[in-house]
Short mmCIF file of C-alpha atoms in Angstrom, two decimals:
data_model
loop_
_atom_site.label_atom_id
_atom_site.label_comp_id
_atom_site.label_asym_id
_atom_site.label_seq_id
_atom_site.Cartn_x
_atom_site.Cartn_y
_atom_site.Cartn_z
CA MET A 1 0.00 0.00 0.00
CA LEU A 2 2.82 2.37 0.93
CA ARG A 3 4.56 1.56 -2.35
CA GLU A 4 1.40 2.45 -4.31
CA LYS A 5 1.11 5.79 -2.47
CA LYS A 6 4.73 6.60 -3.28
CA ARG A 7 4.09 5.78 -6.93
CA VAL A 8 1.04 8.11 -7.05
CA ILE A 9 3.02 10.93 -5.37
CA TRP A 10 5.88 10.43 -7.86
CA ILE A 11 3.46 10.62 -10.82
CA ILE A 12 1.85 13.81 -9.44
CA LEU A 13 5.26 15.45 -8.92
CA THR A 14 6.38 14.48 -12.43
CA LEU A 15 3.22 15.89 -14.00
CA GLY A 16 3.63 19.06 -11.95
CA LEU A 17 7.17 19.55 -13.22
CA LEU A 18 6.12 18.94 -16.82
CA LEU A 19 3.20 21.36 -16.57
CA SER A 20 5.41 24.02 -14.99
CA PHE A 21 7.40 24.37 -18.22
CA PRO A 22 6.07 26.85 -20.79
CA VAL A 23 4.48 25.30 -23.87
CA PHE A 24 5.79 26.71 -27.14
CA SER A 25 3.85 26.80 -30.37
CA PHE A 26 5.74 27.27 -33.61
CA SER A 27 2.64 28.78 -35.20
CA GLN A 28 2.27 31.36 -32.40
CA GLU A 29 5.98 32.26 -32.49
CA TYR A 30 6.04 32.79 -36.24
CA ARG A 31 6.64 36.44 -37.16
CA ILE A 32 4.43 37.79 -39.92
CA GLY A 33 6.26 39.09 -42.99
CA PRO A 34 5.58 40.81 -46.33
CA GLU A 35 3.38 38.88 -48.79
CA ASP A 36 1.93 36.62 -46.08
CA LEU A 37 -1.79 36.04 -46.63
CA LEU A 38 -3.85 36.68 -43.49
CA SER A 39 -7.40 35.93 -42.42
CA ILE A 40 -8.68 38.42 -39.83
CA SER A 41 -12.10 37.71 -38.34
CA PHE A 42 -14.33 39.21 -35.64
CA TRP A 43 -16.95 36.81 -34.32
CA GLN A 44 -18.77 39.74 -32.67
CA GLN A 45 -19.07 41.58 -36.00
CA PRO A 46 -18.53 39.19 -38.96
CA ASP A 47 -19.09 41.89 -41.61
CA LEU A 48 -15.60 43.20 -40.73
CA ASN A 49 -13.92 39.86 -41.58
CA SER A 50 -11.11 40.21 -44.12
CA VAL A 51 -8.64 38.12 -46.10
CA LEU A 52 -5.69 40.26 -47.13
CA LYS A 53 -2.02 40.17 -48.08
CA VAL A 54 0.69 41.96 -46.11
CA ARG A 55 2.20 44.68 -48.30
CA GLN A 56 5.92 45.08 -48.94
CA ASP A 57 6.02 47.88 -46.35
CA GLY A 58 4.70 45.38 -43.78
CA LYS A 59 1.27 46.99 -43.38
CA VAL A 60 -2.31 45.83 -43.93
CA SER A 61 -5.45 47.92 -44.43
CA LEU A 62 -8.49 46.97 -42.34
CA PRO A 63 -12.06 48.25 -42.30
CA VAL A 64 -12.73 50.99 -39.73
CA ILE A 65 -9.17 51.29 -38.36
CA GLY A 66 -7.28 51.67 -41.65
CA GLU A 67 -3.57 50.84 -41.92
CA ILE A 68 -1.77 48.85 -39.26
CA MET A 69 1.76 47.43 -39.12
CA ALA A 70 1.65 43.62 -39.22
CA ALA A 71 5.20 42.61 -40.17
CA GLY A 72 7.34 41.48 -37.27
CA LEU A 73 4.38 40.57 -35.07
CA THR A 74 3.08 37.14 -34.08
CA MET A 75 -0.56 36.27 -34.72
CA ALA A 76 -1.36 36.88 -31.04
CA GLU A 77 0.41 40.25 -31.01
CA LEU A 78 -1.35 41.44 -34.16
CA SER A 79 -4.70 40.28 -32.78
CA LYS A 80 -4.15 42.30 -29.59
CA LYS A 81 -3.07 45.37 -31.56
CA ILE A 82 -6.18 45.21 -33.79
CA VAL A 83 -8.52 44.91 -30.78
CA GLU A 84 -6.84 47.90 -29.09
CA LYS A 85 -7.41 50.09 -32.16
CA ILE A 86 -10.90 48.91 -33.11
CA SER A 87 -12.21 49.23 -29.55
CA PHE A 88 -12.04 53.02 -29.93
CA TYR A 89 -14.79 52.75 -32.53
CA ASN A 90 -16.71 49.75 -31.24
CA LYS A 91 -16.25 48.76 -27.60
CA SER A 92 -18.33 45.61 -28.07
CA ILE A 93 -15.50 44.03 -30.11
CA SER A 94 -13.13 42.35 -27.66
CA GLN A 95 -11.63 39.62 -29.84
CA ALA A 96 -9.96 39.36 -33.24
CA THR A 97 -8.74 36.07 -34.71
CA VAL A 98 -5.66 36.21 -36.94
CA VAL A 99 -4.75 33.16 -39.05
CA ILE A 100 -1.90 32.93 -41.54
CA LEU A 101 -3.24 31.28 -44.70
CA GLU A 102 0.01 31.44 -46.72
CA TYR A 103 3.55 31.86 -45.42
CA ASN A 104 4.74 33.75 -48.49
CA SER A 105 7.50 35.65 -46.70
CA GLN A 106 9.29 32.36 -45.93
CA LYS A 107 10.00 31.37 -49.52
CA VAL A 108 12.66 29.28 -51.22
CA PHE A 109 13.10 28.79 -54.97
CA VAL A 110 13.87 25.37 -56.48
CA GLN A 111 15.09 25.00 -60.06
CA GLY A 112 16.89 22.56 -62.34
CA GLN A 113 16.36 18.79 -62.35
CA VAL A 114 13.30 18.52 -60.11
CA ASN A 115 9.82 17.41 -61.09
CA ARG A 116 8.06 20.61 -60.00
CA PRO A 117 10.44 23.60 -60.08
CA GLY A 118 9.11 26.84 -58.64
CA LYS A 119 8.64 28.94 -55.50
CA TYR A 120 7.82 27.18 -52.23
CA SER A 121 6.67 28.79 -48.99
CA PHE A 122 6.99 27.35 -45.49
CA GLU A 123 6.02 28.21 -41.94
CA SER A 124 9.52 27.11 -40.98
CA ILE A 125 12.04 26.42 -43.76
CA PRO A 126 12.99 22.70 -43.60
CA ASN A 127 16.26 21.05 -44.58
CA LEU A 128 17.58 20.84 -48.13
CA TRP A 129 16.24 17.35 -48.89
CA GLU A 130 12.74 18.13 -47.62
CA VAL A 131 12.61 21.25 -49.81
CA ILE A 132 13.61 19.16 -52.85
CA THR A 133 10.96 16.52 -52.09
CA GLU A 134 8.40 19.32 -51.75
CA ALA A 135 9.34 20.21 -55.34
CA GLY A 136 8.48 16.67 -56.47
CA GLY A 137 11.89 15.13 -55.85
CA PRO A 138 14.87 14.93 -58.21
CA ALA A 139 14.03 14.31 -61.86
CA GLU A 140 15.75 11.73 -64.05
CA GLY A 141 19.36 12.69 -64.72
CA ALA A 142 19.71 14.83 -61.58
CA ASP A 143 23.19 15.01 -60.08
CA LEU A 144 22.71 15.14 -56.31
CA SER A 145 26.46 15.24 -55.64
CA ILE A 146 26.77 18.94 -56.60
CA VAL A 147 23.55 20.63 -55.53
CA LYS A 148 23.90 24.41 -55.43
CA ILE A 149 22.46 26.75 -52.82
CA ILE A 150 22.44 30.33 -54.10
CA ARG A 151 21.93 32.67 -51.19
CA GLY A 152 19.37 35.46 -51.22
CA GLY A 153 18.90 38.38 -48.84
CA ASP A 154 22.04 39.96 -47.37
CA GLU A 155 24.27 37.26 -48.90
CA ALA A 156 22.69 37.50 -52.37
CA GLY A 157 24.76 35.72 -55.00
CA LYS A 158 26.88 33.63 -52.62
CA THR A 159 26.92 30.02 -53.84
CA LEU A 160 27.39 26.86 -51.78
CA ARG A 161 27.94 23.41 -53.30
CA VAL A 162 26.53 20.48 -51.37
CA ASN A 163 27.02 16.72 -51.79
CA LEU A 164 23.43 15.74 -51.05
CA ALA A 165 23.97 12.22 -52.43
CA GLN A 166 26.49 11.55 -49.66
CA ALA A 167 24.12 12.89 -46.99
CA LEU A 168 21.36 10.64 -48.33
CA GLU A 169 23.59 7.56 -48.22
CA LYS A 170 24.52 8.31 -44.60
CA GLY A 171 20.97 9.28 -43.67
CA ASP A 172 22.40 12.32 -41.88
CA PHE A 173 21.27 15.83 -42.82
CA THR A 174 22.68 17.58 -39.74
CA LYS A 175 25.80 18.79 -41.57
CA LEU A 176 23.91 20.27 -44.52
CA PRO A 177 23.85 24.08 -44.75
CA LYS A 178 20.62 25.56 -43.40
CA LEU A 179 18.42 27.17 -46.00
CA LYS A 180 17.44 30.80 -45.52
CA ILE A 181 14.61 33.00 -46.78
CA GLY A 182 15.06 33.85 -50.45
CA ASP A 183 17.61 31.08 -51.18
CA THR A 184 17.58 29.29 -54.53
CA VAL A 185 18.25 25.55 -54.69
CA GLU A 186 19.59 24.38 -58.05
CA ILE A 187 19.86 20.69 -58.95
CA PRO A 188 22.13 20.27 -61.98
CA ARG A 189 21.90 17.58 -64.61
CA SER A 190 24.56 14.88 -64.73
CA ILE A 191 27.06 15.65 -67.52
CA LEU A 192 26.63 12.22 -69.09
CA SER A 193 22.84 12.59 -69.23
CA PHE A 194 22.86 15.48 -71.71
CA GLY A 195 21.25 14.44 -74.98
CA THR A 196 20.07 11.13 -73.55
CA GLU A 197 16.40 11.87 -72.98
CA ARG A 198 14.26 8.80 -73.53
CA GLY A 199 11.17 10.85 -74.26
CA ALA A 200 9.37 9.78 -71.09
CA PRO A 201 7.51 12.59 -69.36
CA ALA A 202 8.49 13.65 -65.85
CA PRO A 203 6.47 11.95 -63.12
CA SER A 204 3.32 13.88 -62.25
CA PHE A 205 1.49 12.74 -59.14
CA THR A 206 -1.39 14.44 -57.41
CA GLY A 207 -1.12 15.00 -53.67
CA ARG A 208 1.80 13.72 -51.60
CA ASN A 209 1.09 9.97 -51.89
CA VAL A 210 4.54 9.16 -53.26
CA TYR A 211 7.86 7.73 -52.09
CA TYR A 212 11.43 8.33 -53.23
CA ILE A 213 14.17 5.80 -53.96
CA TYR A 214 17.76 6.76 -54.77
CA GLY A 215 21.25 5.33 -54.85
CA GLN A 216 22.23 1.97 -56.31
CA VAL A 217 18.99 0.94 -58.02
CA ALA A 218 18.34 0.62 -61.73
CA ARG A 219 15.72 3.42 -61.89
CA PRO A 220 16.11 5.90 -59.02
CA ASN A 221 13.15 8.27 -59.01
CA VAL A 222 9.89 9.26 -57.34
CA TYR A 223 7.12 6.63 -57.43
CA PRO A 224 3.38 6.67 -56.67
CA LEU A 225 2.41 4.86 -53.48
CA GLU A 226 -0.49 2.64 -54.45
CA GLY A 227 -1.85 0.37 -51.75
CA GLU A 228 0.48 -1.40 -49.31
CA ILE A 229 4.08 -1.50 -50.53
CA ASP A 230 6.91 -2.81 -48.40
CA LEU A 231 10.62 -2.11 -48.74
CA LEU A 232 11.38 -5.09 -51.00
CA ASP A 233 8.44 -4.28 -53.30
CA ALA A 234 9.65 -0.70 -53.61
CA ILE A 235 13.16 -1.80 -54.60
CA VAL A 236 11.79 -4.23 -57.20
CA LEU A 237 9.55 -1.52 -58.70
CA ALA A 238 12.66 0.64 -59.12
CA GLY A 239 14.29 -2.07 -61.26
CA GLY A 240 16.11 -3.85 -58.44
CA PRO A 241 19.54 -3.19 -56.96
CA THR A 242 22.61 -2.62 -59.12
CA PRO A 243 25.59 -5.04 -58.93
CA ASN A 244 27.33 -2.54 -56.65
CA ALA A 245 24.44 -2.11 -54.19
CA ASN A 246 25.32 -2.54 -50.53
CA MET A 247 22.21 -4.36 -49.35
CA LYS A 248 23.58 -4.61 -45.82
CA LYS A 249 23.06 -0.91 -45.23
CA VAL A 250 19.75 -0.02 -46.87
CA LYS A 251 18.33 3.11 -45.27
CA VAL A 252 14.73 4.27 -45.02
CA LEU A 253 14.14 7.90 -44.11
CA ILE A 254 10.72 7.81 -42.49
CA LYS A 255 8.88 11.07 -42.91
CA GLY A 256 7.26 12.22 -39.68
CA ALA A 257 5.01 15.17 -38.89
CA THR A 258 7.88 17.43 -37.83
CA TYR A 259 11.08 15.48 -38.56
CA SER A 260 12.43 12.38 -40.28
CA SER A 261 13.83 9.30 -38.57
CA VAL A 262 16.30 6.93 -40.21
CA VAL A 263 16.11 3.12 -40.14
CA GLU A 264 19.01 0.97 -41.41
CA ILE A 265 18.17 -2.55 -42.60
CA ASN A 266 20.30 -5.51 -43.71
CA LEU A 267 18.63 -7.05 -46.76
CA GLU A 268 21.65 -8.98 -48.04
CA ASP A 269 20.84 -12.42 -46.68
CA PHE A 270 17.05 -12.41 -46.88
CA SER A 271 17.29 -14.94 -49.74
CA THR A 272 18.88 -17.53 -47.44
CA LYS A 273 17.14 -16.63 -44.18
CA GLY A 274 13.73 -15.92 -45.66
CA ARG A 275 11.86 -12.72 -46.34
CA PRO A 276 12.46 -10.20 -43.52
CA SER A 277 9.66 -8.63 -41.50
CA ARG A 278 7.62 -6.29 -43.70
CA LEU A 279 8.61 -2.66 -43.43
CA LEU A 280 5.75 -0.78 -45.03
CA ILE A 281 6.56 2.36 -46.97
CA HIS A 282 4.55 5.46 -46.11
CA PRO A 283 3.90 8.68 -48.06
CA GLU A 284 7.06 10.78 -48.61
CA ASP A 285 9.42 8.12 -47.21
CA THR A 286 12.85 7.98 -48.87
CA ILE A 287 14.74 4.74 -49.59
CA VAL A 288 18.50 4.99 -50.12
CA ILE A 289 20.57 2.06 -51.44
CA PRO A 290 24.25 2.89 -50.82
CA GLY A 291 27.14 1.57 -52.89
CA LYS A 292 29.83 -0.82 -51.69
CA GLY A 293 32.42 1.92 -52.01
CA GLY A 294 34.22 3.68 -54.81
CA GLY A 295 35.57 0.49 -56.32
CA PHE A 296 36.09 -0.44 -59.95
CA LEU A 297 32.69 -2.16 -60.22
CA SER A 298 30.92 0.96 -58.94
CA ARG A 299 32.64 3.21 -61.48
CA VAL A 300 31.97 0.79 -64.35
CA TRP A 301 28.28 0.47 -63.50
CA ASN A 302 27.68 4.20 -62.99
CA PHE A 303 29.54 5.02 -66.20
CA SER A 304 27.79 2.35 -68.27
CA ARG A 305 24.34 3.27 -66.96
CA ASP A 306 24.78 6.80 -68.32
CA LEU A 307 26.79 5.73 -71.37
CA ILE A 308 24.23 3.27 -72.79
CA PRO A 309 21.61 5.91 -73.65
CA LEU A 310 24.36 8.23 -74.90
CA SER A 311 25.67 5.49 -77.20
CA THR A 312 22.13 4.85 -78.44
CA ALA A 313 21.75 8.53 -79.31
CA ILE A 314 25.09 8.56 -81.20
CA ILE A 315 24.23 5.38 -83.16
CA SER A 316 20.79 6.78 -84.04
CA LEU A 317 22.39 9.98 -85.31
CA TYR A 318 24.92 7.98 -87.38
CA LEU A 319 22.15 5.87 -88.96
CA LEU A 320 20.15 9.01 -89.78
CA VAL A 321 23.13 10.68 -91.49
CA ASP A 322 23.92 7.46 -93.37
CA ARG A 323 20.29 7.20 -94.57
CA LEU A 324 20.39 10.81 -95.81
CA ASN A 325 23.67 10.15 -97.66
CA GLN A 326 22.16 7.08 -99.35
CA GLY A 327 19.21 9.19 -100.44
CA ASP A 328 21.53 11.75 -102.01
CA ARG A 329 23.42 9.06 -103.94
CA THR A 330 20.25 7.57 -105.44
CA ARG A 331 19.09 10.90 -106.87
#
């Protein structure tokens, strides 16, 4: 009985300590900026409700009170400021609800070999890989070993080169440069992929029900997630592992609500020990098949994979020229 009482007291003390800490909300701490789209509503007088964009000077224009500075304030601070001003005209209004509909001031540009290049806005700018996946993931022929970050803002024009392929293989993004507001991410095309287009359109998937697979597989790309797919199924759908794939260290970057966790799995001996426990792939997960090292086999495979379509293009061009020459001789 005494032990049970001690346990209850310990639980109460623990809960008390936890509740004594302040609770932080990323949404509440976000500072409004130019071009953000706001919804401002008054439940006591709905005809004053507005949806408006913050101007470049940081101000918004509201019914009754006119212009008010919004930039630099949190949603709670702006709400309080609006109520203070509007209460001079209508004392019955004691509450204003401010909601950010679009975080347009927190924007990053993505261009080059991605499936959906363009401008992307975030409440809090994520890491480099998450920004690229937001842009549809790398397109065919993308070279992730020399991704460029072109700084905006005060460092406008400064360029950083990042080996994202290496970070993916390690499953560690902590050493990647942090993206800042106004940065441009540029994913170049592999040199050997120029002129080797197969004519297939870039993947186009609605929503975020996709997964990504990169590294030592035959067809690294973004794939639609249809029904239940486990890790082995996903690798097979991507053409299977290359001869240089290190199946002992397959990594799955599991996309969470606020961060990604990394799971490393040994798939090398599943053929002798039986199929491993099913690891289901979820929307926006990333599978990375690392290589066995920079050995001769790795270099031969990587070179030949890019060289085959290039050779096909050269042979096709030669046959076309030869056909034209034959036509000239028969005239």
